[in-house]
PDB file of C-alpha atoms in Angstrom:
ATOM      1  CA  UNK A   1    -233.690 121.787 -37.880  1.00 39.00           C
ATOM      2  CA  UNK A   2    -237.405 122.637 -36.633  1.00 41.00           C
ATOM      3  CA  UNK A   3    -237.852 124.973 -33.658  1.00 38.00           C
ATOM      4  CA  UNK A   4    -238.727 123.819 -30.350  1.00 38.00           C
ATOM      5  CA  UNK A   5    -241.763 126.216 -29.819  1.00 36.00           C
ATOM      6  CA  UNK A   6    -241.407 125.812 -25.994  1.00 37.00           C
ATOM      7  CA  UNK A   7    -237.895 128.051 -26.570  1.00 38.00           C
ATOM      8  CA  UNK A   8    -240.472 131.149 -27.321  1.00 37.00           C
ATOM      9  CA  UNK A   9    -241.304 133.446 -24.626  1.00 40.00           C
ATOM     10  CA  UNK A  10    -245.061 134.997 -25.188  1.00 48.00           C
ATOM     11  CA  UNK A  11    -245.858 137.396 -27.056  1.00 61.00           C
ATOM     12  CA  UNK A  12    -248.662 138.692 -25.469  1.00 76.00           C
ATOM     13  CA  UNK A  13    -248.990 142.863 -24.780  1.00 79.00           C
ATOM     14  CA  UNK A  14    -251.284 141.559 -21.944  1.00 81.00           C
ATOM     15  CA  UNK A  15    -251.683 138.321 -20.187  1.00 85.00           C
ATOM     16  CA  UNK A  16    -254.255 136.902 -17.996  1.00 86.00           C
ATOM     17  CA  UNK A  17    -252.978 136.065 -14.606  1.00 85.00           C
ATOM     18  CA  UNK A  18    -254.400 133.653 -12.120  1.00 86.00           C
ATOM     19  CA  UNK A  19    -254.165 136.725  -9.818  1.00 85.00           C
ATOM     20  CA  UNK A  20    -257.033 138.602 -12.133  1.00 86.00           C
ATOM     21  CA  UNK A  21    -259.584 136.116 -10.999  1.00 87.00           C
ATOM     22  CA  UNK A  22    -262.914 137.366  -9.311  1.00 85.00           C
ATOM     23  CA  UNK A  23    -265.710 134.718 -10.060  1.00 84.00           C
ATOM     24  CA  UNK A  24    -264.329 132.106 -12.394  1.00 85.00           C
ATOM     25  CA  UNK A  25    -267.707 133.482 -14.142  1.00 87.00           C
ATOM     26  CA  UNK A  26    -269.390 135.567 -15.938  1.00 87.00           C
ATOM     27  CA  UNK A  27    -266.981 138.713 -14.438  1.00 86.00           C
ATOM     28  CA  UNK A  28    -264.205 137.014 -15.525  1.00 88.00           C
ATOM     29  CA  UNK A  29    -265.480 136.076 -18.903  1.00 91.00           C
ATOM     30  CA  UNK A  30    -265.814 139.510 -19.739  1.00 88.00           C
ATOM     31  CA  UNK A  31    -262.072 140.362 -18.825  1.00 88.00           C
ATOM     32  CA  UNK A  32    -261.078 137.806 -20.464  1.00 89.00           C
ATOM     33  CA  UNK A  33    -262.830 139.301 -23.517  1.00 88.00           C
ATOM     34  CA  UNK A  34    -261.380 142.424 -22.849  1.00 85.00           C
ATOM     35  CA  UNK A  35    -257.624 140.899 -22.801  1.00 86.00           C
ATOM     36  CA  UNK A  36    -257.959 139.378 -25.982  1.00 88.00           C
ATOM     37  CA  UNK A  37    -259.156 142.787 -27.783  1.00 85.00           C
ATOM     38  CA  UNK A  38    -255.993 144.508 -26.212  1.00 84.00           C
ATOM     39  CA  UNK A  39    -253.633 141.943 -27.517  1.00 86.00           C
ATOM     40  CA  UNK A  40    -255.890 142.212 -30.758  1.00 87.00           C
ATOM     41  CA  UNK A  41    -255.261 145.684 -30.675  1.00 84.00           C
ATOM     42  CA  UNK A  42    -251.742 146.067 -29.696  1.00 82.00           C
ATOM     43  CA  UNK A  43    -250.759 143.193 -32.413  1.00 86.00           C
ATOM     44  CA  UNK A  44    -252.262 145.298 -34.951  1.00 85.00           C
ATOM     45  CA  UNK A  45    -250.272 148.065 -34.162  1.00 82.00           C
ATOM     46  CA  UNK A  46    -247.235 146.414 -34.181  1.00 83.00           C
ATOM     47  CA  UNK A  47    -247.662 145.195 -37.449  1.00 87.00           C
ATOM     48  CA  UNK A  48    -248.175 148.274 -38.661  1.00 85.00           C
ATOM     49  CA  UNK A  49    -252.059 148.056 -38.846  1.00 84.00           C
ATOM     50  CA  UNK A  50    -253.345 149.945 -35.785  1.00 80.00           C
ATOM     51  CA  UNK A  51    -255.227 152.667 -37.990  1.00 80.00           C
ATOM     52  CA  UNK A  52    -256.732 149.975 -39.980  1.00 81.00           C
ATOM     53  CA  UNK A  53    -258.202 147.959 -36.955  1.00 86.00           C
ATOM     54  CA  UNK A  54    -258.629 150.527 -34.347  1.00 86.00           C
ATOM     55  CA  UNK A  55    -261.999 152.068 -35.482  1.00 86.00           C
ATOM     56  CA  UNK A  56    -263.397 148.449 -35.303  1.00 87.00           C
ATOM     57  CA  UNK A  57    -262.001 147.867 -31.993  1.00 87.00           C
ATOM     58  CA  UNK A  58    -262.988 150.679 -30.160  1.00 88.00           C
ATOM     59  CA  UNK A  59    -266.324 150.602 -31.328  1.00 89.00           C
ATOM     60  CA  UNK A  60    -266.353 146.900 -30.029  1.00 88.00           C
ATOM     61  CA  UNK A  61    -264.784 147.821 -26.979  1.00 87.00           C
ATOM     62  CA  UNK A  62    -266.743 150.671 -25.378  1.00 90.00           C
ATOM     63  CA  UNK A  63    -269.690 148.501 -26.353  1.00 91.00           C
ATOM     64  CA  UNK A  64    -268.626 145.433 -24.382  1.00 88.00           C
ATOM     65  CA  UNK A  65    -266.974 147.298 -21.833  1.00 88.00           C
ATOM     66  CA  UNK A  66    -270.062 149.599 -21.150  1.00 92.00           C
ATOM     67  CA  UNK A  67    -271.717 146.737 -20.731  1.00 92.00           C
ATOM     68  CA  UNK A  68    -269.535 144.669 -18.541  1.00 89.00           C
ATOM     69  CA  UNK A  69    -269.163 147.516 -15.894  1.00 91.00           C
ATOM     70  CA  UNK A  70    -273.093 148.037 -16.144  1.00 93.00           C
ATOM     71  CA  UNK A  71    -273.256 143.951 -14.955  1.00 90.00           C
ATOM     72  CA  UNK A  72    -270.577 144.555 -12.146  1.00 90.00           C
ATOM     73  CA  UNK A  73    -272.017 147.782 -11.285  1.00 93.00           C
ATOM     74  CA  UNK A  74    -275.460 145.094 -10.961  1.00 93.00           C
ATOM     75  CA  UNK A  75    -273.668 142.390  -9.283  1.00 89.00           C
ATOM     76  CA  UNK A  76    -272.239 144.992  -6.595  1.00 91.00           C
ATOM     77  CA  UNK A  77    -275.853 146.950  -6.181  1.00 94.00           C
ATOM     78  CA  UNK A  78    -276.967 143.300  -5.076  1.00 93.00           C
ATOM     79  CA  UNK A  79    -274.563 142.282  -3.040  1.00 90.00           C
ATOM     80  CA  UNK A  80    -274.941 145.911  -1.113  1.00 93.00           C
ATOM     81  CA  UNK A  81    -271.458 146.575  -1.944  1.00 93.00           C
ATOM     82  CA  UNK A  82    -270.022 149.179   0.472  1.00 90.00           C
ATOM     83  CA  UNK A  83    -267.465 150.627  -1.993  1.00 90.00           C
ATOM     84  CA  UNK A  84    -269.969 151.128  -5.199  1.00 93.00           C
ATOM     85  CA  UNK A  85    -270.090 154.513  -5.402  1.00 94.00           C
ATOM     86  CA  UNK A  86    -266.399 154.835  -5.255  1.00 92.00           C
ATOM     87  CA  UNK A  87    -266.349 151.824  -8.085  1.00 91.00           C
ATOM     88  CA  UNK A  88    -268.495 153.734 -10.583  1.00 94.00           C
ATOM     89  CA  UNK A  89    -266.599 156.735 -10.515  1.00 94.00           C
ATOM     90  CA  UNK A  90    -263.731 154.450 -11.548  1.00 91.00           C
ATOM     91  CA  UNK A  91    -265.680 152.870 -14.328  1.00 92.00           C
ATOM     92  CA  UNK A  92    -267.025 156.174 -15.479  1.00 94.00           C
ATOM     93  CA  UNK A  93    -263.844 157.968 -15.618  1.00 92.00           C
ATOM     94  CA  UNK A  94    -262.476 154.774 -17.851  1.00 92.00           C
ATOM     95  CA  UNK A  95    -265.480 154.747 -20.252  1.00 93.00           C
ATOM     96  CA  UNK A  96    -265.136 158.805 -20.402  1.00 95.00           C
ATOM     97  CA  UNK A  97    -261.107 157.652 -21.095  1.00 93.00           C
ATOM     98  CA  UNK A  98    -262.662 155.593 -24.127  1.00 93.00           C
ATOM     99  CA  UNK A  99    -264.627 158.374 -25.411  1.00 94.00           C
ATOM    100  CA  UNK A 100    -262.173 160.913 -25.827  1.00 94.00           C
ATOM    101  CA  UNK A 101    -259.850 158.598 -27.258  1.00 93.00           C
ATOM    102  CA  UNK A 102    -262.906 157.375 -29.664  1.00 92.00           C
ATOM    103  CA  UNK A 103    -262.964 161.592 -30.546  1.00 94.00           C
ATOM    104  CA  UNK A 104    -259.356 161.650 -31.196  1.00 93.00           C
ATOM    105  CA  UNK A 105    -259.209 158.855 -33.533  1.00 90.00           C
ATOM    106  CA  UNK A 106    -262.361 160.484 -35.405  1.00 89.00           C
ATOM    107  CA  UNK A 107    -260.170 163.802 -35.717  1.00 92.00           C
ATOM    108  CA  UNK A 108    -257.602 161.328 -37.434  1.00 88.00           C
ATOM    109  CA  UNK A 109    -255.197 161.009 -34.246  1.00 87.00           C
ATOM    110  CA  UNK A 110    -252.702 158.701 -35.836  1.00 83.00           C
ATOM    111  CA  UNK A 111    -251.548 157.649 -32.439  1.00 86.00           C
ATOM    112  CA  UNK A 112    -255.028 156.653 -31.109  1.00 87.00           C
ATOM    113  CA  UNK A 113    -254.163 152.941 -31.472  1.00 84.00           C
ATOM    114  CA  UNK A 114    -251.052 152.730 -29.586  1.00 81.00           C
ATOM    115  CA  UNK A 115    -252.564 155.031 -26.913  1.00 87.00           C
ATOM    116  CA  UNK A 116    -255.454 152.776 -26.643  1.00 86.00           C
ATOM    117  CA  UNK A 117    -253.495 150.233 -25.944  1.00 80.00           C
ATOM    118  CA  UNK A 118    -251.768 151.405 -22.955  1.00 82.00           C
ATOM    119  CA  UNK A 119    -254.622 152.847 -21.655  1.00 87.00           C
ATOM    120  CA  UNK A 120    -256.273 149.583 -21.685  1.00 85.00           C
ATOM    121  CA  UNK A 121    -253.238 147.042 -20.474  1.00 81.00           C
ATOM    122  CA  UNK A 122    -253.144 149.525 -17.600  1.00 84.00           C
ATOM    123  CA  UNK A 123    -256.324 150.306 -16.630  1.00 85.00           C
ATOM    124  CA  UNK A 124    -257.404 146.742 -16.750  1.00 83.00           C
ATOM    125  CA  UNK A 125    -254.173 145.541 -14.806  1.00 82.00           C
ATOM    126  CA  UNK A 126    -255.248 148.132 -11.951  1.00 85.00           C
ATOM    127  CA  UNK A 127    -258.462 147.635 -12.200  1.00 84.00           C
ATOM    128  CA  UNK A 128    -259.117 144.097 -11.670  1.00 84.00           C
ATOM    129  CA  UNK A 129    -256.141 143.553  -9.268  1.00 85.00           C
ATOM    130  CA  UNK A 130    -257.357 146.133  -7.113  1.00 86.00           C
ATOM    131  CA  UNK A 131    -260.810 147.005  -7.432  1.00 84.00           C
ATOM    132  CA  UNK A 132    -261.919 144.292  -8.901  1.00 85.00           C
ATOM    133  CA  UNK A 133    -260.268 142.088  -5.974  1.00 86.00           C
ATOM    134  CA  UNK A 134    -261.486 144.167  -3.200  1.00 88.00           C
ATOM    135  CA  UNK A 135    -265.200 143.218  -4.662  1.00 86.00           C
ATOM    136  CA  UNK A 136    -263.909 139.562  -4.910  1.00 86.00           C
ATOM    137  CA  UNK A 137    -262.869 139.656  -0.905  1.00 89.00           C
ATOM    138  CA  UNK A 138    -266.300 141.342  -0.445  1.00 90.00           C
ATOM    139  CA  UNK A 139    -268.253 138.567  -2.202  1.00 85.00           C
ATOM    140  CA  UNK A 140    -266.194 135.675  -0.471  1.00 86.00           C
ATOM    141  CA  UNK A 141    -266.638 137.544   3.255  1.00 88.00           C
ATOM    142  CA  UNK A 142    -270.208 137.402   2.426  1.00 85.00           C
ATOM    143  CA  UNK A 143    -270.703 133.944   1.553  1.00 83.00           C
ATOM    144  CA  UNK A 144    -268.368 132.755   4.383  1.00 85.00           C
ATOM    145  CA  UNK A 145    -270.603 134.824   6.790  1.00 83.00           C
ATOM    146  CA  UNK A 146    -273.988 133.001   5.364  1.00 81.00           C
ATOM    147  CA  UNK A 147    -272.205 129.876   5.183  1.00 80.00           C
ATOM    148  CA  UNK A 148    -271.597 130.561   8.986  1.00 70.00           C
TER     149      UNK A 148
END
């Protein structure tokens, strides 16, 4: 008797929500991107395979994610954000995060992967439900008020 695949729950680590959206753009793109290597990640690891894939990934990820908060830190310079100084502590504290997990893993952590994983469902979660939003309201109170 074949399985009715609607029965399965996800199996996600980390899902995108329609309450993580900030610009149905570019911004968002890049979450999405960042998601997707979390789930990468955290499937790896629970098939046993974290240590295998984790080198790749974090490479990949403080790469992309270096760059993402360099384009938000842009997008928020432009739009004369009033909280972007506060913002790029956040972001640099995070990337530092990356680093010294990057270290650890290069010392032969064995627990880098799952770690990483975490760090990332939770810092993202926070991140763009709360910062991330607050620059969302900002953007949308701005174009309301030239729209005016």
């Amino acid at each position: 008797m074949p399985l009715d695949s609607s029965c399965f729950i996800s199996s996600q680590y980390f899902e995108w929500a329609n309450d993580m959206v900030i610009d149905n753009g570019p911004i968002d793109e890049d979450h999405r991107k960042l998601v997707d290597l979390v789930n990468e990640l955290h499937t790896a690891t629970s098939q046993g395979r974290g240590q295998e894939v984790v080198d790749k990934l974090l490479t990949q990820l403080i790469a992309d994610t270096e760059e993402h908060l360099r384009e938000e830190e842009r997008v928020m310079e432009q739009a004369k954000f009033t909280n972007l100084e506060r913002h790029k502590q956040g972001h640099t504290h995070f990337v530092n995060k990356l680093h010294e997990l990057r270290q650890k893993q290069q010392q032969g952590s064995v627990t880098v992967a799952s770690q990483l994983s975490s760090v990332l469902r939770d810092w993202l979660s926070l991140h763009i439900r709360r910062n991330d939003k607050e620059l969302r309201q900002f953007l949308q109170q701005k174009s309301r008020q030239r729209s005016a």
